[in-house]
Structure formats: C-alpha cells, structure tokens
Short mmCIF file of C-alpha atoms and ligand atoms in Angstrom, two decimals:
data_model
loop_
_atom_site.label_atom_id
_atom_site.label_comp_id
_atom_site.label_asym_id
_atom_site.label_seq_id
_atom_site.Cartn_x
_atom_site.Cartn_y
_atom_site.Cartn_z
CA MET A 15 0.00 0.00 0.00
CA GLN A 16 1.23 3.51 -0.82
CA ILE A 17 1.91 5.86 2.07
CA HIS A 18 -0.74 8.33 0.86
CA ASP A 19 -3.34 5.54 1.03
CA LEU A 20 -2.28 4.97 4.65
CA LEU A 21 -2.54 8.70 5.39
CA ASN A 22 -5.91 9.04 3.65
CA GLU A 23 -7.39 7.07 6.54
CA PHE A 24 -6.89 10.16 8.72
CA PRO A 25 -9.07 13.27 8.60
CA ARG A 26 -7.21 16.28 7.27
CA THR A 27 -7.98 19.99 6.98
CA ARG A 28 -6.18 21.65 4.08
CA LEU A 29 -4.17 24.64 5.31
CA MET A 30 -1.41 24.86 2.69
CA GLU A 31 -0.65 24.32 -0.99
CA GLN A 32 1.42 21.26 -1.79
CA PRO A 33 4.06 20.50 -2.86
CA THR A 34 6.27 23.28 -1.52
CA PRO A 35 9.02 24.10 -4.05
CA ILE A 36 12.54 22.67 -4.01
CA GLN A 37 15.04 25.26 -5.22
CA ARG A 38 18.79 25.18 -5.77
CA LEU A 39 20.80 27.70 -3.74
CA ASP A 40 23.23 28.41 -6.56
CA ARG A 41 24.17 31.90 -5.41
CA LEU A 42 25.14 30.51 -2.02
CA GLU A 43 27.15 27.76 -3.73
CA GLU A 44 28.97 30.47 -5.68
CA ALA A 45 29.56 32.55 -2.54
CA LEU A 46 31.13 29.56 -0.77
CA GLY A 47 33.72 29.24 -3.57
CA ASP A 48 36.37 26.61 -2.83
CA GLN A 49 34.79 25.87 0.54
CA ARG A 50 31.83 24.38 -1.30
CA ASN A 51 33.68 21.18 -2.11
CA GLY A 52 31.45 20.45 -5.12
CA VAL A 53 28.39 19.95 -2.90
CA SER A 54 25.02 20.92 -4.40
CA ILE A 55 22.74 22.72 -1.96
CA TRP A 56 18.96 22.59 -2.36
CA ALA A 57 16.22 24.10 -0.20
CA LYS A 58 12.73 22.73 0.34
CA ARG A 59 10.63 25.83 0.97
CA ASP A 60 8.43 24.82 3.88
CA ASP A 61 8.64 28.49 4.85
CA LEU A 62 6.60 29.30 1.74
CA MET A 63 2.98 28.85 2.80
CA ALA A 64 0.23 31.43 2.60
CA LEU A 65 -1.50 30.98 5.96
CA GLY A 66 -0.30 32.85 9.08
CA GLY A 67 3.19 33.50 7.72
CA GLY A 68 3.75 29.79 7.04
CA GLY A 69 6.22 27.30 8.47
CA ASN A 70 6.64 23.63 9.28
CA LYS A 71 3.89 23.50 11.93
CA LEU A 72 1.16 23.91 9.28
CA ARG A 73 1.86 20.36 8.06
CA LYS A 74 1.16 19.03 11.55
CA LEU A 75 -1.84 21.31 12.03
CA GLU A 76 -3.56 19.90 8.91
CA PHE A 77 -3.98 16.66 10.87
CA LEU A 78 -4.39 18.17 14.36
CA ILE A 79 -7.17 20.61 13.42
CA ALA A 80 -9.04 17.80 11.68
CA GLN A 81 -8.59 15.61 14.77
CA ALA A 82 -9.93 18.39 17.02
CA LYS A 83 -12.97 18.83 14.77
CA SER A 84 -13.61 15.09 14.57
CA GLN A 85 -13.68 15.01 18.38
CA GLY A 86 -16.31 17.76 18.41
CA CYS A 87 -13.99 20.39 19.89
CA ASP A 88 -14.74 24.08 19.31
CA THR A 89 -11.54 25.45 20.87
CA VAL A 90 -7.83 24.62 20.53
CA ILE A 91 -5.43 25.21 23.43
CA ALA A 92 -1.88 25.20 22.05
CA ILE A 93 1.21 25.00 24.26
CA GLY A 94 4.56 26.54 23.33
CA GLY A 95 7.36 28.86 24.35
CA VAL A 96 6.81 32.64 24.32
CA GLN A 97 8.08 32.90 20.73
CA SER A 98 6.42 29.66 19.60
CA ASN A 99 5.86 29.36 15.84
CA PHE A 100 3.50 26.47 16.54
CA ALA A 101 1.31 28.71 18.72
CA ARG A 102 1.20 31.42 16.04
CA LEU A 103 0.26 28.94 13.31
CA ALA A 104 -2.31 27.23 15.55
CA ALA A 105 -3.91 30.67 16.03
CA ALA A 106 -3.93 31.21 12.25
CA ALA A 107 -5.35 27.74 11.57
CA CYS A 108 -8.10 28.31 14.17
CA ALA A 109 -8.98 31.69 12.65
CA LYS A 110 -9.20 30.08 9.22
CA THR A 111 -11.31 27.11 10.34
CA GLY A 112 -13.59 28.92 12.81
CA LEU A 113 -12.26 27.42 16.04
CA GLY A 114 -11.57 29.36 19.23
CA CYS A 115 -7.88 29.49 20.18
CA GLU A 116 -6.06 29.85 23.49
CA LEU A 117 -2.27 29.89 23.67
CA VAL A 118 -0.35 28.84 26.77
CA LEU A 119 3.12 30.33 26.38
CA ALA A 120 5.82 29.14 28.77
CA GLN A 121 9.10 30.90 29.61
CA MET A 122 11.49 28.44 27.92
CA VAL A 123 14.25 30.95 27.21
CA PRO A 124 15.97 33.30 29.71
CA ARG A 125 15.13 36.49 27.81
CA ASP A 126 13.05 39.09 29.62
CA SER A 127 13.34 42.06 27.26
CA GLU A 128 10.17 43.84 26.14
CA ILE A 129 11.11 42.92 22.56
CA TYR A 130 11.29 39.20 23.28
CA GLN A 131 8.17 39.12 25.44
CA ARG A 132 5.95 41.24 23.15
CA ASN A 133 7.25 41.42 19.57
CA GLY A 134 7.56 38.73 16.87
CA ASN A 135 5.20 35.80 17.28
CA VAL A 136 3.45 37.25 20.37
CA LEU A 137 2.36 40.33 18.41
CA LEU A 138 1.02 38.12 15.61
CA ASP A 139 -0.77 35.77 18.06
CA GLN A 140 -2.80 38.74 19.25
CA LEU A 141 -3.53 40.01 15.74
CA LEU A 142 -4.86 36.53 14.91
CA GLY A 143 -7.37 36.82 17.74
CA ALA A 144 -5.96 34.15 20.05
CA HIS A 145 -6.49 34.41 23.80
CA VAL A 146 -2.84 34.54 24.94
CA HIS A 147 -1.71 33.39 28.39
CA VAL A 148 1.96 34.27 28.95
CA LEU A 149 3.06 32.25 31.98
CA ALA A 150 5.49 33.36 34.66
CA ARG A 151 8.91 31.69 34.80
CA GLY A 152 8.60 28.25 36.41
CA GLU A 153 4.85 27.90 35.80
CA ASP A 154 3.89 24.52 34.30
CA PRO A 155 2.17 24.97 30.88
CA ILE A 156 0.62 21.48 30.82
CA ALA A 157 -1.03 21.95 34.22
CA PHE A 158 -2.25 25.40 33.12
CA ALA A 159 -3.66 24.05 29.82
CA THR A 160 -5.39 21.16 31.59
CA ARG A 161 -7.00 23.58 34.03
CA ARG A 162 -8.21 25.80 31.17
CA ALA A 163 -9.62 22.77 29.32
CA ASP A 164 -11.60 21.84 32.46
CA GLU A 165 -12.95 25.39 32.78
CA ILE A 166 -13.95 25.40 29.11
CA ALA A 167 -15.70 22.03 29.57
CA ALA A 168 -17.56 23.39 32.62
CA SER A 169 -18.85 26.26 30.46
CA GLY A 170 -20.31 23.76 27.97
CA SER A 171 -17.64 23.96 25.25
CA LYS A 172 -14.94 21.42 24.39
CA ALA A 173 -11.21 22.13 24.07
CA PHE A 174 -8.52 20.19 22.22
CA VAL A 175 -5.11 20.48 23.92
CA ALA A 176 -2.21 20.57 21.43
CA THR A 177 1.10 19.77 23.13
CA LEU A 178 4.51 21.39 22.58
CA GLY A 179 5.27 21.68 18.87
CA GLY A 180 2.20 19.64 17.93
CA SER A 181 4.42 16.55 17.95
CA THR A 182 1.82 13.90 18.77
CA PRO A 183 1.69 10.81 16.53
CA VAL A 184 -1.22 12.39 14.61
CA GLY A 185 0.67 15.70 14.24
CA CYS A 186 3.75 13.83 12.97
CA LEU A 187 1.72 12.48 10.02
CA GLY A 188 2.27 15.85 8.35
CA TYR A 189 5.96 15.11 7.86
CA ALA A 190 5.40 11.43 7.02
CA ASP A 191 3.40 12.85 4.13
CA CYS A 192 6.24 15.28 3.36
CA ALA A 193 8.69 12.35 3.04
CA PHE A 194 6.45 11.05 0.26
CA GLU A 195 6.28 14.52 -1.30
CA ILE A 196 10.10 14.76 -1.31
CA ALA A 197 10.39 11.29 -2.91
CA MET A 198 8.06 12.39 -5.73
CA GLN A 199 9.90 15.68 -6.29
CA SER A 200 13.23 13.88 -6.20
CA ALA A 201 12.01 11.55 -8.97
CA GLU A 202 10.72 14.51 -11.03
CA LEU A 203 14.00 16.42 -10.66
CA GLY A 204 16.05 13.28 -11.32
CA ILE A 205 18.10 13.98 -8.19
CA GLU A 206 18.84 11.61 -5.34
CA PHE A 207 19.27 13.65 -2.17
CA ASP A 208 22.18 12.11 -0.23
CA GLN A 209 21.35 14.07 2.87
CA ILE A 210 18.27 15.90 4.17
CA VAL A 211 19.26 18.46 6.79
CA ILE A 212 16.79 19.70 9.43
CA PRO A 213 16.60 21.15 12.94
CA ASN A 214 15.26 18.88 15.71
CA GLY A 215 13.23 20.78 18.34
CA SER A 216 10.29 18.84 19.73
CA GLY A 217 11.32 16.10 17.26
CA GLY A 218 8.03 15.78 15.40
CA MET A 219 9.30 16.87 12.01
CA HIS A 220 12.24 14.47 12.25
CA ALA A 221 10.03 11.62 13.50
CA GLY A 222 7.47 12.13 10.74
CA LEU A 223 10.11 12.28 8.00
CA ALA A 224 11.92 9.19 9.34
CA ALA A 225 8.66 7.24 9.62
CA GLY A 226 7.64 8.31 6.12
CA MET A 227 11.00 7.27 4.71
CA ALA A 228 10.82 3.91 6.46
CA LEU A 229 7.35 3.44 4.90
CA THR A 230 8.58 4.39 1.41
CA GLY A 231 11.54 2.02 1.76
CA SER A 232 14.30 4.64 1.86
CA SER A 233 16.84 4.98 4.64
CA PRO A 234 15.85 7.29 7.54
CA SER A 235 19.55 7.78 8.30
CA ARG A 236 19.67 10.10 5.27
CA VAL A 237 18.00 12.69 7.52
CA LYS A 238 20.67 14.60 9.42
CA ALA A 239 19.22 16.65 12.26
CA PHE A 240 20.86 19.24 14.49
CA THR A 241 19.25 19.37 17.90
CA VAL A 242 18.24 22.87 19.03
CA LEU A 243 16.44 21.85 22.24
CA SER A 244 17.40 18.55 23.92
CA PRO A 245 20.81 16.98 24.53
CA VAL A 246 21.63 14.49 21.75
CA GLU A 247 20.87 11.31 23.72
CA THR A 248 17.48 12.60 24.88
CA ALA A 249 16.65 13.77 21.36
CA LEU A 250 17.58 10.37 19.85
CA VAL A 251 15.49 8.37 22.31
CA GLY A 252 12.52 10.78 22.19
CA THR A 253 12.52 11.02 18.40
CA ALA A 254 12.75 7.22 17.95
CA GLU A 255 9.78 6.81 20.31
CA LYS A 256 7.81 9.25 18.18
CA VAL A 257 8.81 7.45 14.96
CA ASN A 258 7.52 4.17 16.36
CA ALA A 259 4.29 5.76 17.59
CA VAL A 260 3.68 7.05 14.04
CA LEU A 261 4.46 3.63 12.52
CA GLU A 262 2.07 2.00 14.99
CA LEU A 263 -0.61 4.59 14.21
CA VAL A 264 -0.51 3.69 10.51
CA SER A 265 -0.51 -0.06 11.35
CA SER A 266 3.03 -0.68 10.09
CA GLU A 267 5.10 -3.51 11.62
CA THR A 268 8.36 -1.62 11.05
CA ARG A 269 10.17 -0.19 14.09
CA LEU A 270 13.30 1.99 14.32
CA ALA A 271 15.92 2.25 17.06
CA PRO A 272 17.67 5.47 18.17
CA ALA A 273 20.78 4.20 16.32
CA ASP A 274 18.83 4.35 13.03
CA LEU A 275 18.56 8.15 13.39
CA THR A 276 21.22 10.85 12.96
CA ILE A 277 21.19 13.80 15.38
CA HIS A 278 24.14 16.08 16.07
CA GLY A 279 24.61 18.36 19.06
CA SER A 280 27.21 20.73 17.63
CA GLN A 281 24.82 23.69 17.13
CA LEU A 282 22.88 23.64 20.41
CA GLY A 283 25.17 26.20 22.04
CA ALA A 284 24.03 27.22 25.53
CA GLY A 285 20.58 25.75 24.86
CA TYR A 286 17.13 26.31 23.38
CA GLY A 287 16.64 29.80 22.01
CA MET A 288 20.20 30.84 22.94
CA PRO A 289 21.94 32.50 19.97
CA THR A 290 25.31 31.23 18.73
CA PRO A 291 27.88 33.04 16.55
CA ALA A 292 27.49 30.29 13.90
CA MET A 293 23.70 30.88 13.79
CA LEU A 294 24.22 34.63 13.27
CA GLU A 295 26.67 33.90 10.46
CA ALA A 296 24.30 31.40 8.79
CA VAL A 297 21.32 33.83 8.91
CA ARG A 298 23.44 36.60 7.36
CA THR A 299 25.09 34.34 4.76
CA VAL A 300 21.78 33.00 3.43
CA GLY A 301 20.22 36.48 3.53
CA ARG A 302 23.06 38.08 1.63
CA SER A 303 23.63 35.35 -0.96
CA GLU A 304 20.05 34.19 -1.58
CA GLY A 305 17.71 36.89 -0.26
CA LEU A 306 16.10 34.29 2.04
CA PHE A 307 15.40 34.35 5.77
CA LEU A 308 16.42 31.67 8.23
CA ASP A 309 15.16 31.94 11.83
CA PRO A 310 17.31 32.39 14.96
CA VAL A 311 16.05 29.38 16.97
CA TYR A 312 15.77 26.46 14.52
CA SER A 313 16.73 26.81 10.86
CA GLY A 314 19.59 29.27 11.56
CA LYS A 315 21.29 26.74 13.82
CA ALA A 316 20.67 23.78 11.48
CA PHE A 317 22.00 25.73 8.51
CA ALA A 318 25.07 26.64 10.55
CA GLY A 319 25.60 22.89 11.00
CA LEU A 320 25.24 22.34 7.27
CA LEU A 321 27.76 25.09 6.46
CA ALA A 322 30.24 23.61 8.97
CA ASP A 323 29.81 20.14 7.41
CA ILE A 324 30.38 21.48 3.88
CA ARG A 325 33.45 23.47 4.88
CA SER A 326 35.02 20.63 6.87
CA GLY A 327 34.50 18.12 4.06
CA ALA A 328 32.22 16.00 6.26
CA ILE A 329 29.80 15.94 3.32
CA PRO A 330 31.38 14.05 0.40
CA PRO A 331 32.24 16.14 -2.69
CA ARG A 332 29.44 16.16 -5.33
CA ALA A 333 26.79 15.17 -2.81
CA ASN A 334 23.27 16.58 -3.20
CA VAL A 335 22.03 18.05 0.06
CA LEU A 336 18.43 19.13 0.72
CA PHE A 337 17.90 21.63 3.52
CA ILE A 338 14.32 22.00 4.76
CA MET A 339 13.54 25.66 5.36
CA THR A 340 11.02 25.58 8.19
CA GLY A 341 9.94 29.23 8.58
CA GLY A 342 10.04 30.99 11.93
CA VAL A 343 10.86 34.40 10.47
CA PRO A 344 8.82 36.34 13.11
CA GLY A 345 11.40 35.12 15.64
CA LEU A 346 13.96 37.43 13.99
CA TYR A 347 12.03 40.44 15.34
CA ALA A 348 12.18 39.05 18.87
CA TYR A 349 15.98 38.78 18.61
CA GLN A 350 16.64 42.19 17.04
CA ASP A 351 19.11 43.10 19.82
CA VAL A 352 21.22 40.05 18.97
CA PHE A 353 21.36 40.95 15.26
CA ARG A 354 22.05 44.67 15.71
CA GLU A 355 25.33 45.63 13.96
C1 PLP B 2 9.08 23.85 15.50
C2 PLP B 2 10.08 24.28 14.49
C3 PLP B 2 11.09 23.41 14.06
C4 PLP B 2 11.32 22.05 14.64
O1 PLP B 2 10.27 21.13 14.46
P1 PLP B 2 10.04 20.04 15.59
O2 PLP B 2 8.99 19.16 15.02
O3 PLP B 2 9.60 20.76 16.83
O4 PLP B 2 11.32 19.32 15.81
C5 PLP B 2 11.96 23.86 13.08
N1 PLP B 2 11.86 25.11 12.57
C6 PLP B 2 10.90 25.97 12.96
C7 PLP B 2 10.90 27.33 12.36
C8 PLP B 2 9.98 25.59 13.94
O5 PLP B 2 9.05 26.46 14.32
#
C-alpha cells in the first residue's frame, strides 16, 4: 500500500498548498567558492505557505485541526514557548477554520526584554485573535492548559489540547506525508538527495520524515538533524519513540531504534533559544547570498551545522544536500538586539 493511502485514513484539513518548491541555492554555492567542495545545496521551501506566515507547523496542524474537529472540539489550546511558531500557526489555523484558540506560552528561554516578550510571534498571536496566556517563569504549561480545558468544559464547550510543537503521533503524520512529497519531487527532478538536513526541536518533524522514509523504503539515516532543544541522547530516544508511535498509528510492523537516526549536538550552544555566533553567520550568509530568511532558533542553527559540514568536508564532494527551510521568520524580530550591527 502507498503511504498516501495509509494517510488518507486520517481526517485532514487543508491549510497549505502542496508540494512546496525545491530550489537550488546556486548563489550561495557560488559565494562559498572553494569551501563548497562540489556539494550541491537545495532548499525545500516549507517556509513558503500562505496561511499565518507559514512554516513547518502547518503540516502538523492539517492533521491536528481535523482531529480536534472530529472530536467535536470548538476550541484549541496550544502550548509553546513565548516565541512559539507552533502557537502562532495554531492561532492562524483556528482563525481560518472557525475554532476558538487559546495559547499557553511558557518561559522556555531566559530572555526578559520587552522585545522578546511582546514582539515577533506574540504580536502576531494577538492580531490573529488568540487568547494569549503568557506564563510566569517556572509555571507549568501542561497543568495550566489542563485547568483551562476543564474550565472550558464546565462552560459547555470542548477544548482540544495541542502539546509542545504539535508533535503527537497524529501531528507527525504531516511530515510522514512530506517524506512522500520529497520522494516524488526527487524523482521529477532526477536527483537523489544524499542528505536531508533539518533542525530537531520537539522532534516531530524528524520523526514524521523518518517514519515516512521507512514506509517508502528509503533509509531514515539520510536525515541529518541538528538538535536545538534537547541533549543528543534525549533527542535520539525521544525522536525514535515518536517514529515508532507514528508507525504504529498507521498499522506498520516496522520499528526503528535510536541508532537508526542521525542527530548532532554541535549547534545547540548554551541551549534552546540561545543564539550562537554560527547561527548569526548562517542567517546573514543565506540572507546576503540568496535573499532568504532563516530563523534564529531552529533553521539558523541547522543551517550553521550544514555550512560547517560542507566546509570541513564531512559531506562528500558532489553530494546533493536538501535543507528543509522551516519558517520561523517572526522570531527574527524578537531577537533584534542580537542581530544589531
Ligand atoms: C518547531 C520548528 C522546528 C522544529 O520542528 P520540531 O517538530 O519541533 O522538531 C523547526 N523550525 C521551525 C521554524 C519551527 O518552528
């Protein structure tokens, strides 16, 4: 059975146009000169979606919003950090589909500036009409969301709680589907991608892609992730668990072990949402050579890892590398002090 037949079993609310384009970053290749080592660099533009500014969370939300509706929910409570892209896109998806939206935003990053707490995604959350709860440092977002869901139930409505990053097994189906999309585009372009480079945050994008690749019979180890949130060991174990939950959900017998996945820790720096010099360089390099925006928390760090791998020769000469651009541009506004020159 084809993977899209498996996925068609699940309700889905269309929030984006597919496929997103795959484009060659030839100006960046040129700018790298001798450092490029003959590597071809391609970008899958998952930042290029019309709704709510776009980004990787819309793929998960296509399945999560449909799940909420199928359960008779009229409100979505989404959990994230203050500058959560998932929260912003959940708010946009709710606006578009006529659901109420509450956002529970936890203090996951030690940044207290007015800019970080109010600009970027938080500004957009409010414009999208979400009811925003910004928690104090140390407050538990899951306990808060559960309490709100109970209050909403007591008032006669029904809330769907969407966990951090939307990385439930159902949410991960969005990137299992994307693995199939990439396989089709790869066949059309006549290019085998030797490596697919991504950030790993809550791990749902990685888990979905790896599960989708396992289902399409290609090797999940082709995905190279740079963790931006958890230490490598935790990320490997957590992501493998998610992969297997997705495989179980679609009634596949296949299972993966942490050793089947590739996650590197070189770009984590001081931790989640903490800028690194390599991230700043990657954001500027891609901006200046391609006119494209990476984000400071996820794609900027993963692209920094890709640039380091190209320059060090860790990627074999002549390899074709596909970088998934995941969006997150509003985060740049929350980090304007870090980028000031
Ligand atoms: C959430 C996010 C990621 C990481 O996806 P996970 O499924 O949480 O690992 C990458 N890039 C951006 C811009 C994101 O918002």
